[in-house]
Coordinates of C-alpha atoms in Angstrom, one line a residue:
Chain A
X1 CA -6.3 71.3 67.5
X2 CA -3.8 71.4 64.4
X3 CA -3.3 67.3 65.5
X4 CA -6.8 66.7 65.3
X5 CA -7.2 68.3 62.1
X6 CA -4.2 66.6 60.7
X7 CA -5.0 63.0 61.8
X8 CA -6.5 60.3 59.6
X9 CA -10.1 60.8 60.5
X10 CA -10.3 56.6 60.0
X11 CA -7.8 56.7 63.4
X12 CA -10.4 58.5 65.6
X13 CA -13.3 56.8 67.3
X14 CA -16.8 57.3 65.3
X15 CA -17.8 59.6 68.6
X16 CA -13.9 61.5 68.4
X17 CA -15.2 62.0 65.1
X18 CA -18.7 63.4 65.6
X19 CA -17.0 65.8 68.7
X20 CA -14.2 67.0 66.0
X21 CA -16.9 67.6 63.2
X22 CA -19.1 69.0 65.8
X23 CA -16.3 71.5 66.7
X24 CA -15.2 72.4 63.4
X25 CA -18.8 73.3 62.6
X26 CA -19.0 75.7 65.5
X27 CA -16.1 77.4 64.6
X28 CA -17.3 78.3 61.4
X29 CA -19.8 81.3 60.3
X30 CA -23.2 80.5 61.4
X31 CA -24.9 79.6 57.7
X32 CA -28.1 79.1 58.8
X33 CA -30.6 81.7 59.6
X34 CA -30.0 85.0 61.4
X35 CA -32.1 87.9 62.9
X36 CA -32.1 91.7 63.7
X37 CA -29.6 92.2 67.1
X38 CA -29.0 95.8 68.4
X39 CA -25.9 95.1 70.7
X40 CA -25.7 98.8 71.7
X41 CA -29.4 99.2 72.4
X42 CA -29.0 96.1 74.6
X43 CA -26.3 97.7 76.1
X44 CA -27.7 100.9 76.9
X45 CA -30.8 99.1 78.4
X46 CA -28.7 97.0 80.6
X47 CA -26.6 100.2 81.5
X48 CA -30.3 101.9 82.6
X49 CA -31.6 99.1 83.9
X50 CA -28.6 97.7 86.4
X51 CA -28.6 101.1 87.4
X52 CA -32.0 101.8 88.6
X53 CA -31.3 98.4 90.3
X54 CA -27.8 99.7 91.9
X55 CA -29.1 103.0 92.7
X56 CA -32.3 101.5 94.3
X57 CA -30.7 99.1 96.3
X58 CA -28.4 101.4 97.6
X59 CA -31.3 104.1 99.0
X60 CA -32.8 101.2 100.2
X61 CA -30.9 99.0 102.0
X62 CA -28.0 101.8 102.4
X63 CA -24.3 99.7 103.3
X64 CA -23.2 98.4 106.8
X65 CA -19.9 100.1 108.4
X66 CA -19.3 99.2 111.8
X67 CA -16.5 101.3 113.4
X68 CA -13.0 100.1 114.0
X69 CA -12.6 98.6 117.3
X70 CA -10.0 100.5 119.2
X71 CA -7.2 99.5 122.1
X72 CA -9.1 102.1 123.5
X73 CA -12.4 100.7 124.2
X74 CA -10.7 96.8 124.4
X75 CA -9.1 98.1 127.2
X76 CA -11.6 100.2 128.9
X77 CA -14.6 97.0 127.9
X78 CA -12.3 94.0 129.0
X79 CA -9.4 95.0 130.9
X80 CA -8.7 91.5 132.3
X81 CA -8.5 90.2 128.8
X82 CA -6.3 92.6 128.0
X83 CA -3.7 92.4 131.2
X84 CA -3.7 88.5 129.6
X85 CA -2.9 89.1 126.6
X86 CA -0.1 91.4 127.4
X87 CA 0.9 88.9 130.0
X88 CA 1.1 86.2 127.1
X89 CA 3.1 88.7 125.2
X90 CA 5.8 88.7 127.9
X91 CA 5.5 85.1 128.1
X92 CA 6.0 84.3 124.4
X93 CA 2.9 82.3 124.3
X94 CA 0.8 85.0 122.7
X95 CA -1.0 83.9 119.1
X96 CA 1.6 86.4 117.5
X97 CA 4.5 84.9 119.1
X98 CA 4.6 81.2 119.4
X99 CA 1.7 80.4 116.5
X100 CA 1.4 82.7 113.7
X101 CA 5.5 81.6 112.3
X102 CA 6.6 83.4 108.9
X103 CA 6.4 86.2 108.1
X104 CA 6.3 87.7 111.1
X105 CA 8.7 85.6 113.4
X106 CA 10.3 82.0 113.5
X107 CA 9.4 81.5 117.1
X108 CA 5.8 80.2 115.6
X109 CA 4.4 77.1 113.6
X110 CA 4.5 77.3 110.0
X111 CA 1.9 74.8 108.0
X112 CA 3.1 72.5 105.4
X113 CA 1.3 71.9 102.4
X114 CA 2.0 68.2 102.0
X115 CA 5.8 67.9 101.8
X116 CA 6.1 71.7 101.1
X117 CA 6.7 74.1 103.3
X118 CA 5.8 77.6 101.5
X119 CA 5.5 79.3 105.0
X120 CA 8.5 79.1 106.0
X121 CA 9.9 79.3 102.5
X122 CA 8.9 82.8 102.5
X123 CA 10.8 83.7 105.6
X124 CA 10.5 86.5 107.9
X125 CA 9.8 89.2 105.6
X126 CA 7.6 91.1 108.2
X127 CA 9.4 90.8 111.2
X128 CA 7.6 91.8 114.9
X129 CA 8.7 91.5 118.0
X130 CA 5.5 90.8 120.0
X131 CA 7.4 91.6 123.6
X132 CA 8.8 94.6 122.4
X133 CA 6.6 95.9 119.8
X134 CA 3.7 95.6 121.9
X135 CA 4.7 96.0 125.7
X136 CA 8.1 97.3 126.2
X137 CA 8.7 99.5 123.3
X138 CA 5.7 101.5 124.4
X139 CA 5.8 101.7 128.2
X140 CA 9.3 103.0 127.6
X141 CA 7.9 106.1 125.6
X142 CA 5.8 106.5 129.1
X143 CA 7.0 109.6 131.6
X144 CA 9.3 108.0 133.5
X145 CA 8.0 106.8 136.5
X146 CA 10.0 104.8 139.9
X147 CA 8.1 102.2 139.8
X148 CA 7.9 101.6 136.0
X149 CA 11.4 102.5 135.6
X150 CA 12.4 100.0 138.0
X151 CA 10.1 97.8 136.4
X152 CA 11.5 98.2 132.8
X153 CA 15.1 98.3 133.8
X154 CA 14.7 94.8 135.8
X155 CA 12.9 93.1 132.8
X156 CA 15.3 94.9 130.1
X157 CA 18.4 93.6 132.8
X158 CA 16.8 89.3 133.0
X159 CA 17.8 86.8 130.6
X160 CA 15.3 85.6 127.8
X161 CA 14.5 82.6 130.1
X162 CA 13.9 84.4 133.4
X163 CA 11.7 86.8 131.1
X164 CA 9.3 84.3 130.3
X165 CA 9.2 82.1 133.1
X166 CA 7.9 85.6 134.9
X167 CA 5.8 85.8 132.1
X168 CA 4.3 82.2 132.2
X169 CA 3.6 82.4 135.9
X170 CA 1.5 85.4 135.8
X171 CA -0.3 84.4 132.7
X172 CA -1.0 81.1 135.0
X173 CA -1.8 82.9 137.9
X174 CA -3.9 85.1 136.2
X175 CA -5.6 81.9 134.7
X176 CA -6.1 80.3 138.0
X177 CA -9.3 79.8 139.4
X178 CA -8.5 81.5 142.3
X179 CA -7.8 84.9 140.0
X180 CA -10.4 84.1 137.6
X181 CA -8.5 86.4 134.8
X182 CA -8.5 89.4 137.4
X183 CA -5.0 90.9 138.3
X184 CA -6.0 92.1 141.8
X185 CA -6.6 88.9 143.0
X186 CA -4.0 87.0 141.8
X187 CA -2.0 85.0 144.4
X188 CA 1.7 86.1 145.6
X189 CA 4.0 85.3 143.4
X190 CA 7.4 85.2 141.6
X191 CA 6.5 87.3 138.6
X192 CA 9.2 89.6 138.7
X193 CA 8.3 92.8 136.9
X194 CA 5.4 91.3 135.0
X195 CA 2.2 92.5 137.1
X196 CA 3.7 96.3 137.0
X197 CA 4.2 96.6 133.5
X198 CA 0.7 94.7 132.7
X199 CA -1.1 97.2 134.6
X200 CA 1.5 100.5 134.0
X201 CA 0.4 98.9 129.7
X202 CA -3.3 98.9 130.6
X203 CA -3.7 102.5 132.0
X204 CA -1.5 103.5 129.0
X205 CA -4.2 102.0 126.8
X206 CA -7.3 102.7 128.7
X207 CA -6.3 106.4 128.2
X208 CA -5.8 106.2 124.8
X209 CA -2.0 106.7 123.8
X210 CA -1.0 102.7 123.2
X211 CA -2.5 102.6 119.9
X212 CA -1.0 105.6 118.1
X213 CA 2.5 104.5 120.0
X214 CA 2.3 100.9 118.4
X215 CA 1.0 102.2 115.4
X216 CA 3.5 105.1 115.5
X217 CA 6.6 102.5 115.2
X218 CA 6.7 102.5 111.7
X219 CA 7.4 106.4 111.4
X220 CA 5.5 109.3 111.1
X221 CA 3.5 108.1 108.1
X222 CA 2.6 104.7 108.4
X223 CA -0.2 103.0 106.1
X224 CA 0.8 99.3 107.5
X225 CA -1.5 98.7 110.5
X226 CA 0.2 94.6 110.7
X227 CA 1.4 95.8 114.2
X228 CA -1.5 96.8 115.4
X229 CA -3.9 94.3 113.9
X230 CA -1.8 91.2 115.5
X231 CA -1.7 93.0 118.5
X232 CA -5.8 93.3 118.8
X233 CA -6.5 90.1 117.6
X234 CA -3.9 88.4 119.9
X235 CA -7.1 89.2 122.4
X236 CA -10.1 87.9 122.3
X237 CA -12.0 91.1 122.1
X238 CA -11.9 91.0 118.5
X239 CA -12.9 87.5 117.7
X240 CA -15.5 88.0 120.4
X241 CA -16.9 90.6 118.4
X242 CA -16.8 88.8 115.2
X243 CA -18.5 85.8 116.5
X244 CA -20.9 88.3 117.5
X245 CA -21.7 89.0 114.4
X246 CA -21.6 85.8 112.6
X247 CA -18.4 86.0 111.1
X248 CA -16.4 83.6 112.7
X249 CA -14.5 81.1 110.6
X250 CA -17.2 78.4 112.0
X251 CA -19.7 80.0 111.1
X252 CA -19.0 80.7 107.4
X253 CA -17.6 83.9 108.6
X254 CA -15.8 84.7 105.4
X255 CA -18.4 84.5 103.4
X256 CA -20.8 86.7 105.9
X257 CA -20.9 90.8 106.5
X258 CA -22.2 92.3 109.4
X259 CA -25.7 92.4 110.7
X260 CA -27.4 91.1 107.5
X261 CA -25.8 92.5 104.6
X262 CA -25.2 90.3 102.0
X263 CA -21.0 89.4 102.3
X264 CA -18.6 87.6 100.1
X265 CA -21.3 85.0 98.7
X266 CA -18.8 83.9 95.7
X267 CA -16.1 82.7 99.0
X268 CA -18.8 80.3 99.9
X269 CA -17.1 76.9 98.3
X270 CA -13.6 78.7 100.5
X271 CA -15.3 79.2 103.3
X272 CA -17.1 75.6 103.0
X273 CA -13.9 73.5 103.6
X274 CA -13.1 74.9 106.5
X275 CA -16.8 73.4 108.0
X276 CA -16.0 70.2 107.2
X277 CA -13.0 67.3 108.2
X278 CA -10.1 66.4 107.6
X279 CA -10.2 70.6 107.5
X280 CA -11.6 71.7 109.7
X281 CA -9.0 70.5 112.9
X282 CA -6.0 70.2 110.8
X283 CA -2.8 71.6 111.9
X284 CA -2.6 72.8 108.2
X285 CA -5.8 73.7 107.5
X286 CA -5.1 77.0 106.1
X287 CA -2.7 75.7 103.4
X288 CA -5.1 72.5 102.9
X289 CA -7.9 74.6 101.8
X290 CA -5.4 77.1 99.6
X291 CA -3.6 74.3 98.4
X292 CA -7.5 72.7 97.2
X293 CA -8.9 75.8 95.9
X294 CA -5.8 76.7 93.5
X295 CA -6.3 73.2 92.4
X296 CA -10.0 73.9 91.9
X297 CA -9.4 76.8 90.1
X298 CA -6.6 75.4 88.1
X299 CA -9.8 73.2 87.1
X300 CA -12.4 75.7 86.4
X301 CA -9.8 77.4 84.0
X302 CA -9.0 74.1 81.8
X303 CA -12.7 72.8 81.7
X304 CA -12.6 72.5 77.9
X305 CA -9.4 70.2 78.3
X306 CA -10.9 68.1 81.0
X307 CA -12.6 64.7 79.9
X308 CA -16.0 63.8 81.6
X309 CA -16.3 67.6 82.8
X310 CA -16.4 69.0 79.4
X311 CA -18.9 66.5 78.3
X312 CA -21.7 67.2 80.8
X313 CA -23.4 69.4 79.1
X314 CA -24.3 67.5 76.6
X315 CA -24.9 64.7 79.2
X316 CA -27.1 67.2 80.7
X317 CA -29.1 68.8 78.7
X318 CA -29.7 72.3 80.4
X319 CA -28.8 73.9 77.0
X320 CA -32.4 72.2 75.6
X321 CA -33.9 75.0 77.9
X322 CA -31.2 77.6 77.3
X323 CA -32.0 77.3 73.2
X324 CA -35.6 76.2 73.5
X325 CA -36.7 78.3 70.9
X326 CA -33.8 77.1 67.9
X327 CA -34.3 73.1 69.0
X328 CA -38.4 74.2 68.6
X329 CA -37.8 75.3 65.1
X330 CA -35.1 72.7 64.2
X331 CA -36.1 69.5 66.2
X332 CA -34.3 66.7 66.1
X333 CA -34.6 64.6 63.2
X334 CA -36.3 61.3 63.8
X335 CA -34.5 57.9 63.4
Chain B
X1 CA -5.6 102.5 51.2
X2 CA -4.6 100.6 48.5
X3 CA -1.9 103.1 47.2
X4 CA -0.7 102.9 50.5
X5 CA -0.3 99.1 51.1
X6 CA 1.3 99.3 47.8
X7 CA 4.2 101.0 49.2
X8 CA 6.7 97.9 50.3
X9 CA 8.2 100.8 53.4
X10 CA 4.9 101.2 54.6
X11 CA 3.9 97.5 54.4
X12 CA 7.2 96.8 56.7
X13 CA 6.1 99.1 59.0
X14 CA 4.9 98.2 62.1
X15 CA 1.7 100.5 62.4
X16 CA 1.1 98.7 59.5
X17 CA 0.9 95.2 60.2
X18 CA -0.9 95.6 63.1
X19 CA -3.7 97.7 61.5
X20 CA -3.9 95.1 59.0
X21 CA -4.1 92.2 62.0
X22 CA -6.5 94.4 63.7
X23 CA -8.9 94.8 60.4
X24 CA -9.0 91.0 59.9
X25 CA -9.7 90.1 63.0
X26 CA -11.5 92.2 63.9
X27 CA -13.3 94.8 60.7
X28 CA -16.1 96.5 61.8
X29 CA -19.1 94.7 61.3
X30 CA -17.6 91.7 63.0
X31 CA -17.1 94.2 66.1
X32 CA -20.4 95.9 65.8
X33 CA -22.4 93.5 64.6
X34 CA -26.3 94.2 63.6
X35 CA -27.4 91.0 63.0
X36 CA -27.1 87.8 64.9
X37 CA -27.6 84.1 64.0
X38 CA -31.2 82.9 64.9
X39 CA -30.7 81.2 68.2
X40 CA -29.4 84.4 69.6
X41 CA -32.5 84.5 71.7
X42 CA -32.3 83.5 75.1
X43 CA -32.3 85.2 78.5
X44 CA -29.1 83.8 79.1
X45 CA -28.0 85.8 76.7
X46 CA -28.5 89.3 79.3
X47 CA -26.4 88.1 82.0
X48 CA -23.1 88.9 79.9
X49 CA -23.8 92.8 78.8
X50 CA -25.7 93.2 82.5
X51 CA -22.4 92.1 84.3
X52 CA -20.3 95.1 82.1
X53 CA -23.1 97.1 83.2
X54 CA -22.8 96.2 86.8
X55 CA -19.1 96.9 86.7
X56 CA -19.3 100.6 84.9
X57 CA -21.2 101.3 88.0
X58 CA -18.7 99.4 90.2
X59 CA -15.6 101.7 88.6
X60 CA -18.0 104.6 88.5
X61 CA -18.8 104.9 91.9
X62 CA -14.9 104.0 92.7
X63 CA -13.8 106.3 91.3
X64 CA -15.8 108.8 93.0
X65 CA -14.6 107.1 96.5
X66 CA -11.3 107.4 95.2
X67 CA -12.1 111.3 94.7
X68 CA -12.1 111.8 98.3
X69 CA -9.9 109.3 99.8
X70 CA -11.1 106.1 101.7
X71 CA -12.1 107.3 104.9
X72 CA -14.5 110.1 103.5
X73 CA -17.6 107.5 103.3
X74 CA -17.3 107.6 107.4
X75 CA -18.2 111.0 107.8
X76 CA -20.6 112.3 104.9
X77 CA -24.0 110.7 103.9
X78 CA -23.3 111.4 100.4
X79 CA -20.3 109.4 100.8
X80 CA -21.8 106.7 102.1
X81 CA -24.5 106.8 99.5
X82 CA -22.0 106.8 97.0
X83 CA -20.5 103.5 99.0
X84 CA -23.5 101.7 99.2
X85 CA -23.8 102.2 95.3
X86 CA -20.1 100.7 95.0
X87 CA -21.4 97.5 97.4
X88 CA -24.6 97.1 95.3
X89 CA -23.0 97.2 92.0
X90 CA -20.3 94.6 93.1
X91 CA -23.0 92.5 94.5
X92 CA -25.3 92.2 91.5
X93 CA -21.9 92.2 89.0
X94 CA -20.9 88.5 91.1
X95 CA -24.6 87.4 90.7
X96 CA -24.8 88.3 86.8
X97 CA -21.3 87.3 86.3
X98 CA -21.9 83.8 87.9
X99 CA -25.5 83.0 86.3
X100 CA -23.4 84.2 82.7
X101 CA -20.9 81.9 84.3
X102 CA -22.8 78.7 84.5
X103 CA -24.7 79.7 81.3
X104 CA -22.0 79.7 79.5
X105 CA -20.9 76.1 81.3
X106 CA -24.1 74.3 80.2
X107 CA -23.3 75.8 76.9
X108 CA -20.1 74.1 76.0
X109 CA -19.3 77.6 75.0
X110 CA -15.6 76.5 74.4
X111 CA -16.4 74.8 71.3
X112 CA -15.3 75.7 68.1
X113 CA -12.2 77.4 68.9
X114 CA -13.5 79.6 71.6
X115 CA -11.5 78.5 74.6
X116 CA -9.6 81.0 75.5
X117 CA -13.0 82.8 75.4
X118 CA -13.6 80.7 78.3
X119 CA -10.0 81.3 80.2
X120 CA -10.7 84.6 80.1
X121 CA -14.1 84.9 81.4
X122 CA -12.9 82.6 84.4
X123 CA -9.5 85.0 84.5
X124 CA -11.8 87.6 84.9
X125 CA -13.9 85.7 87.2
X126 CA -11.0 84.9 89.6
X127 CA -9.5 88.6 89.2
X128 CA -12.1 90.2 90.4
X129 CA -12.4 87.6 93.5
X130 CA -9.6 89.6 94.5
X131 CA -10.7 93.1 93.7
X132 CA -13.7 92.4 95.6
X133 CA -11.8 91.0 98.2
X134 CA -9.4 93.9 98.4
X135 CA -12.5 96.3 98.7
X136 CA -13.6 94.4 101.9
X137 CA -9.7 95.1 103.1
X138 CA -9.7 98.8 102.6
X139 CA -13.3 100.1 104.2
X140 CA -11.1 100.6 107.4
X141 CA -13.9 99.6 109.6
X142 CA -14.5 96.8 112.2
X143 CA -15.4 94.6 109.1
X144 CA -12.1 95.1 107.5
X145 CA -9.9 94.9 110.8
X146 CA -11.6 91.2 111.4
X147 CA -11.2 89.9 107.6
X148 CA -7.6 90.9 107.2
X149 CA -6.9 89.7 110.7
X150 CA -8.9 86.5 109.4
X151 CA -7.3 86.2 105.5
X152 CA -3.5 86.7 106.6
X153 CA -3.2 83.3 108.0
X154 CA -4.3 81.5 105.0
X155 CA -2.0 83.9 102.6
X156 CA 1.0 83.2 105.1
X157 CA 0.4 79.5 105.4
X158 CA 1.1 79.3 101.5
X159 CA 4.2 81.7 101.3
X160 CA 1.8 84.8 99.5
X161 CA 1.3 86.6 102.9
X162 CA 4.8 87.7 103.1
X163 CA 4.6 89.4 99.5
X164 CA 0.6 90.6 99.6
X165 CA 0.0 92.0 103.6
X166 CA -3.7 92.2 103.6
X167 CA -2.9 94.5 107.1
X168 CA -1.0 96.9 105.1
X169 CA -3.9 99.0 104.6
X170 CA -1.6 101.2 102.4
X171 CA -0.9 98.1 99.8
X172 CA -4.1 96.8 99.7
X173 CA -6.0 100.2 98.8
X174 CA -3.3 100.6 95.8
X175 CA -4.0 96.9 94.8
X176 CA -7.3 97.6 94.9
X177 CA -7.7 101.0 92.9
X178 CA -4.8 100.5 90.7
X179 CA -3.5 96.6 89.8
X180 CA -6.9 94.4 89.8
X181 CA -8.6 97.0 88.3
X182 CA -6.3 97.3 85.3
X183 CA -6.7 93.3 85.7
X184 CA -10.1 92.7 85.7
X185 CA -10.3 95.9 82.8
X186 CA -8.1 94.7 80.4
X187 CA -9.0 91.0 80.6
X188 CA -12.7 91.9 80.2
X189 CA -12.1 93.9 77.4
X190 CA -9.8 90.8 75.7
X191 CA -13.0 88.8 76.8
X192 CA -15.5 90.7 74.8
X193 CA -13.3 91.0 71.8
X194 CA -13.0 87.6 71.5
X195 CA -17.0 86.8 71.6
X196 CA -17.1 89.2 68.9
X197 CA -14.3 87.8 66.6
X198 CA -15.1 84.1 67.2
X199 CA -18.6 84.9 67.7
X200 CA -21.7 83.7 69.7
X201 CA -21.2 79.6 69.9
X202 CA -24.0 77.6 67.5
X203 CA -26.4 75.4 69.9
X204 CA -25.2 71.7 70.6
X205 CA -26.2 69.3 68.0
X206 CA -26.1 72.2 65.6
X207 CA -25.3 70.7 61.8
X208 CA -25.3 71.8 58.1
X209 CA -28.7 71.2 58.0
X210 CA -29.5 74.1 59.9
X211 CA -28.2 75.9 56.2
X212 CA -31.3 77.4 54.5

């Protein structure tokens, strides 16, 4: 500002000119007319008046809360897809474990944005162990059983490699046509210790004590439910639920609520990139659509420095209808 | 007050200066204006004040919430009442925020030394984003078990997720009723003392002539 005002106005473009004049004119007192404004009046109404909006709203169309799913009732509602996921668990091919990456492990894929690699910049700073956090760590809290001591012991006893090959051939088998997803009619197998402490983890969770154990591993107070919350949506009980309800990332799911409660509207321009290619089945989709939106933002912010943006407003003349009244009383002058 | 500016000590002093900054900028009926220029008269004009007024409801009925902790709308109808007010208010605060938004857009309002009138509003704008978006983290139902299971991939994928845990419950509730709060407060307040020291901006194609 202090170079425009400094400048030879001969060096500037006659409409450089008119913008600067413009400019410097707005900035200064208004001289023309002005008229009686009570800002607190105004304020007080709007303070009344939202309110009788807020509070009617609210007695009317109340607010959605659908109860937290549980391990619980996952179990107990779809116990095959829960012997799968803690199959894939053991196998290292669970959504935790070989896809989320950073910060949780470095087993998974990190996304790039462009040349840079922010995920796994950041590192594991929240480190879980899907096998043991999930599966292992738990049953061992069990009574002691034979069988699921044997069970533990052999898997606790095998090599990283033997571990998940038993792992992968029971998540196959389970997979099969043959088993269509149900343990008890999966083929014979070499699985190891697998089938025993998939089913030993489903009773514990059909009766309730897997979820306060996994969320229990932090310590006795424990306000960081990260565990727990890869561990449910490594099933697809969860996303089931949320499709469900609309709120799947297809379905402009971050922008929705459940039933029909107005959501996250503002997310709509997030939640549109993700509808649309080269987005929507990008590898990096996540950090494509971050990566836009900062950029978008960034954009938003510096609107007055941005030439061709800044300008359409007067290009468009909305503000004709916004100041009807003043351009009424002062209209153009003819030439 | 003159005697007093007299003194050099007391013109060196701090307290001073900045009461002296503050009363240019800012003196009293340039805060508290009762008059306004003559194209001050637009519906456009509402959107602003009714977007404060939205979020006085959204902090009053958070605070309540905060009263009795953030499972306590789960269990008691006055509690959810009181929840469903805190939902509302944020609801119609993005819709007046946005229309004052775009108002403001087709405007120009930036003009004449006003743009960091406009930084703010959109500072404000993208701070409460993620106050809103915090809210939707701590109602510690089904709805926020899916969204932070949903919103963690896209924070991890750019480095934040490792830093802001949307699953740490425990974080995002103090992010939420502590950090974008003082945010979005102190930015809005910086906001509105701007419009009033710089004032409303003139209509495009505004000239002297307009002097009586």
């Amino acid at each position: 500002m202090t170079t425009e005002q400094t400048r030879p106005a001969g060096s500037r473009s006659p409409l450089r000119q008119h913008s600067v004049a413009a400019d410097d004119f707005a900035a200064r007192p208004w001289p023309g007319a002005g008229r009686e404004y009570d800002l607190v009046m105004e304020f007080v109404v709007a303070v009344l008046v939202v309110g009788a909006l807020v509070v009617g709203l609210a007695a009317v169309f109340s607010s959605p809360d659908e109860k937290s799913l549980t391990v619980k009732a996952w179990a107990q509602a779809t116990p095959n897809d829960f012997v799968a996921t803690a199959a894939s668990e053991l196998a290292g091919t669970s959504v935790s474990e070989s896809e989320l990456g950073r910060p949780y492990n470095s087993t998974g894929g990190n996304q790039k944005l462009g040349p840079l690699g922010l995920q796994k910049a950041a590192g594991v700073r929240i480190p879980v162990d899907s096998v043991n956090d999930f599966v292992i760590t738990p049953l061992s809290s069990l009574p002691a059983t034979p069988e699921l001591s044997a069970a533990l012991a052999s898997w606790k006893a095998a090599p990283a490699a033997q571990q998940q090959k038993w792992g992968g051939a029971y998540s196959d088998a389970l997979a099969s046509k043959a088993a269509g997803g149900n343990p008890a009619k999966v083929a014979a197998g070499d699985y190891g210790p697998v089938p025993v402490l998939t089913a030993s983890l489903l009773a514990m969770a059909q009766g309730g004590g897997l979820q306060a154990v996994i969320q229990g591993e932090g310590g006795f107070y424990n306000t960081d439910y990260t565990k727990s919350v890869l561990f449910l949506a490594d099933g697809t009980y969860l996303e089931d639920h949320a499709v469900a309800e609309h709120l799947g990332g297809d379905q402009w799911g971050m922008m929705n609520e459940t039933q029909s409660y107005p959501g996250q509207s503002w997310m709509w321009l997030y939640s549109f990139w993700y509808q649309i290619e080269p987005f929507k089945s990008s590898p990096n989709a996540d950090a494509l659509v971050w990566g836009l939106m900062m950029i978008l933002s960034l954009g938003l912010l510096l609107i007055p420095f941005l030439p061709g943006i800044r300008s359409l407003p007067r290009w468009i003349p909305i503000h004709r209808l916004i100041w009807r009244d003043y351009y009424r009383a002062h209209p153009r002058p003819q030439r | 007050m003159t005697t007093r500016a007299d003194s050099p000590a007391e013109r060196r002093s701090w307290t001073s200066r900045v009461r002296e900054r503050a009363e240019v900028a800012l003196p009293p009926d340039k805060l508290l204006p009762d008059r306004q220029p003559e194209y001050v008269a637009s519906w456009i004009y509402v959107f602003g004040v009714a977007t404060i007024a939205a979020l006085i409801f959204i902090v009053a009925s958070g605070v309540v919430l905060t009263l009795e902790g953030p499972q306590w709308y789960h269990v008691s109808a006055v509690g959810h009442f009181v929840n469903s007010v805190h939902l509302w208010s944020v609801e119609l605060f993005f819709v007046f925020m946005v229309v004052h938004l775009w108002g403001k857009f087709w405007m120009a309002a930036w003009r004449g030394r006003r743009v960091m009138t406009w930084i703010t509003g959109v500072v404000s704008f993208l701070a409460s984003i993620g106050a809103a978006f915090t809210g939707y983290l701590v109602q510690t139902n089904f709805d926020s078990q899916w969204i932070s299971s949903e919103a963690k991939d896209g924070l991890n994928s750019v480095g934040i997720g490792a830093w802001f845990n949307v699953v740490n419950v425990g974080q995002m509730l103090l992010w939420h009723v502590v950090l974008l709060p003082l945010v979005v407060g102190a930015i809005v307040v910086w906001h509105v003392l701007l419009v009033r020291r710089h004032g409303v901006v003139p209509p495009l194609d505004a000239r002297e002539e307009t002097s009586p």
